[in-house]
Coordinates of N, CA and C in Angstrom, one line a residue:
X15 N 0.9 -1.2 0.0 CA 0.0 0.0 0.0 C 0.9 1.2 0.0
X16 N 0.5 2.2 -0.8 CA 1.4 3.4 -0.9 C 1.2 4.3 0.3
X17 N 2.2 5.1 0.6 CA 2.1 6.0 1.7 C 0.9 7.0 1.5
X18 N 0.7 7.4 0.3 CA -0.3 8.4 0.0 C -1.7 7.8 0.4
X19 N -1.9 6.5 0.2 CA -3.2 5.9 0.4 C -3.4 5.6 1.9
X20 N -2.3 5.5 2.7 CA -2.4 5.3 4.1 C -2.5 6.6 4.9
X21 N -3.7 6.8 5.5 CA -4.0 8.1 6.2 C -2.9 8.4 7.3
X22 N -2.3 7.4 7.8 CA -1.3 7.7 8.9 C -0.1 8.5 8.4
X23 N 0.2 8.3 7.0 CA 1.3 8.9 6.5 C 1.0 10.0 5.5
X24 N -0.3 10.4 5.3 CA -0.6 11.4 4.3 C 0.1 12.7 4.5
X25 N 0.3 13.1 5.7 CA 1.0 14.4 6.0 C 2.5 14.4 5.5
X26 N 3.0 13.2 5.3 CA 4.4 13.1 4.8 C 4.5 13.2 3.3
X27 N 3.3 13.1 2.6 CA 3.3 13.0 1.2 C 2.7 14.2 0.5
X28 N 2.6 15.3 1.2 CA 2.0 16.5 0.7 C 3.0 17.0 -0.4
X29 N 2.4 17.3 -1.6 CA 3.2 17.8 -2.7 C 3.3 19.3 -2.6
X30 N 4.2 19.9 -3.4 CA 4.3 21.3 -3.5 C 3.0 22.0 -4.0
X31 N 2.4 21.4 -4.9 CA 1.1 21.9 -5.4 C 0.1 21.8 -4.3
X32 N 0.0 20.8 -3.5 CA -0.9 20.6 -2.4 C -0.7 21.7 -1.4
X33 N 0.6 22.0 -1.2 CA 0.9 23.0 -0.1 C 0.7 24.4 -0.6
X34 N 0.4 24.6 -1.9 CA 0.2 25.9 -2.4 C 1.5 26.7 -2.7
X35 N 2.6 26.0 -2.8 CA 3.9 26.6 -3.1 C 4.1 26.8 -4.6
X36 N 4.7 27.9 -4.9 CA 5.1 28.2 -6.3 C 6.2 27.2 -6.6
X37 N 6.4 26.9 -7.9 CA 7.5 26.1 -8.3 C 8.6 26.8 -9.0
X38 N 8.7 28.1 -8.7 CA 9.7 28.9 -9.4 C 11.1 28.5 -8.9
X39 N 11.2 27.7 -7.9 CA 12.5 27.2 -7.4 C 13.1 26.1 -8.3
X40 N 12.3 25.5 -9.1 CA 12.8 24.5 -10.0 C 13.7 25.1 -11.0
X41 N 13.4 26.2 -11.6 CA 14.2 26.9 -12.6 C 14.2 28.4 -12.3
X42 N 14.8 28.9 -11.2 CA 14.6 30.3 -10.9 C 15.4 31.2 -11.8
X43 N 14.8 32.4 -11.9 CA 15.6 33.5 -12.5 C 16.4 34.2 -11.5
X44 N 17.7 34.2 -11.7 CA 18.6 34.7 -10.8 C 18.9 36.2 -11.2
X45 N 18.7 37.1 -10.2 CA 19.1 38.5 -10.5 C 20.5 38.7 -10.8
X46 N 20.9 39.6 -11.7 CA 22.3 39.9 -12.1 C 23.1 40.3 -10.9
X47 N 22.5 41.3 -10.2 CA 23.3 41.9 -9.1 C 22.5 42.2 -7.8
X48 N 21.4 42.8 -8.0 CA 20.6 43.3 -6.9 C 19.3 42.5 -6.8
X49 N 18.8 42.3 -5.6 CA 17.5 41.7 -5.3 C 16.5 42.8 -5.0
X50 N 15.4 42.8 -5.8 CA 14.5 43.9 -5.6 C 13.5 43.7 -4.5
X51 N 13.3 42.5 -4.0 CA 12.3 42.2 -3.1 C 12.8 41.8 -1.7
X52 N 12.1 42.2 -0.7 CA 12.3 41.8 0.7 C 11.9 40.3 0.8
X53 N 12.5 39.6 1.6 CA 12.1 38.2 1.9 C 12.3 37.3 0.6
X54 N 13.3 37.6 -0.2 CA 13.5 36.9 -1.4 C 14.5 35.7 -1.1
X55 N 14.0 34.5 -1.2 CA 14.8 33.3 -0.9 C 16.0 33.2 -1.7
X56 N 16.0 33.8 -2.9 CA 17.2 33.7 -3.8 C 18.4 34.4 -3.2
X57 N 18.1 35.3 -2.4 CA 19.2 36.1 -1.7 C 20.1 35.2 -0.9
X58 N 19.6 34.1 -0.5 CA 20.4 33.1 0.4 C 21.0 32.0 -0.4
X59 N 21.0 32.1 -1.7 CA 21.7 31.1 -2.5 C 23.0 31.7 -3.0
X60 N 24.1 31.0 -2.7 CA 25.4 31.5 -3.2 C 25.6 31.5 -4.7
X61 N 26.5 32.2 -5.2 CA 26.8 32.2 -6.6 C 27.2 30.8 -7.1
X62 N 28.0 30.1 -6.3 CA 28.4 28.7 -6.6 C 27.1 27.8 -6.7
X63 N 26.2 27.9 -5.8 CA 25.0 27.1 -5.8 C 24.2 27.5 -7.0
X64 N 24.1 28.8 -7.4 CA 23.3 29.2 -8.5 C 23.9 28.6 -9.8
X65 N 25.2 28.6 -9.9 CA 25.9 28.0 -11.1 C 25.6 26.5 -11.2
X66 N 25.5 25.9 -10.1 CA 25.3 24.4 -10.1 C 23.8 24.0 -10.0
X67 N 22.9 25.0 -9.9 CA 21.5 24.7 -9.7 C 20.9 23.6 -10.6
X68 N 21.2 23.7 -11.9 CA 20.6 22.7 -12.8 C 21.2 21.3 -12.7
X69 N 22.2 21.1 -11.9 CA 22.8 19.8 -11.6 C 22.1 19.1 -10.4
X70 N 21.3 19.8 -9.7 CA 20.6 19.3 -8.5 C 19.3 18.6 -8.9
X71 N 18.9 17.6 -8.2 CA 17.6 16.9 -8.4 C 16.5 17.9 -7.9
X72 N 15.3 17.6 -8.3 CA 14.2 18.5 -7.8 C 14.1 18.4 -6.3
X73 N 14.3 17.2 -5.8 CA 14.2 17.1 -4.3 C 15.3 17.9 -3.6
X74 N 16.5 17.9 -4.2 CA 17.6 18.7 -3.6 C 17.3 20.2 -3.7
X75 N 16.8 20.6 -4.9 CA 16.4 22.0 -5.1 C 15.3 22.4 -4.1
X76 N 14.3 21.5 -3.9 CA 13.2 21.8 -3.0 C 13.8 22.0 -1.5
X77 N 14.7 21.2 -1.1 CA 15.2 21.3 0.2 C 16.1 22.5 0.4
X78 N 16.9 22.9 -0.6 CA 17.6 24.1 -0.6 C 16.7 25.3 -0.5
X79 N 15.7 25.3 -1.4 CA 14.7 26.4 -1.5 C 14.0 26.5 -0.1
X80 N 13.6 25.4 0.5 CA 12.8 25.5 1.7 C 13.7 26.1 2.8
X81 N 15.0 25.8 2.8 CA 15.9 26.3 3.8 C 16.1 27.8 3.6
X82 N 16.3 28.2 2.3 CA 16.6 29.6 2.0 C 15.3 30.4 2.2
X83 N 14.1 29.8 2.0 CA 12.9 30.6 2.2 C 12.7 30.8 3.7
X84 N 13.0 29.8 4.5 CA 12.9 30.0 6.0 C 13.8 31.2 6.4
X85 N 15.0 31.3 5.9 CA 15.9 32.4 6.2 C 15.3 33.7 5.8
X86 N 14.8 33.7 4.5 CA 14.2 35.0 4.0 C 13.0 35.4 4.8
X87 N 12.2 34.4 5.2 CA 10.9 34.8 5.9 C 11.3 35.3 7.3
X88 N 12.4 35.0 7.8 CA 12.8 35.5 9.2 C 13.5 36.9 9.1
X89 N 13.7 37.4 7.9 CA 14.3 38.7 7.8 C 13.5 39.8 8.5
X90 N 14.2 40.7 9.1 CA 13.5 41.9 9.8 C 14.1 43.1 9.1
X91 N 13.3 43.9 8.5 CA 13.6 45.1 7.8 C 13.1 46.3 8.6
X92 N 13.9 47.4 8.6 CA 13.4 48.6 9.3 C 12.8 49.5 8.3

């Protein structure tokens, strides 16, 4: 029986679409130099990671994105 079919594990199988998340992390547009937006998760991705982004699996990209988004969401601006 799949995890998705088993109600005990349904919370572990929520997809990005189910969670209402945008998928722009799969193939993000990287700003040349400046970030225009506050709480922009891309601000927390190094140049080396940006250059290697297409070599990561979607699961790896999602994990990196979620970590960077948590950091961006915690920003405090005056």
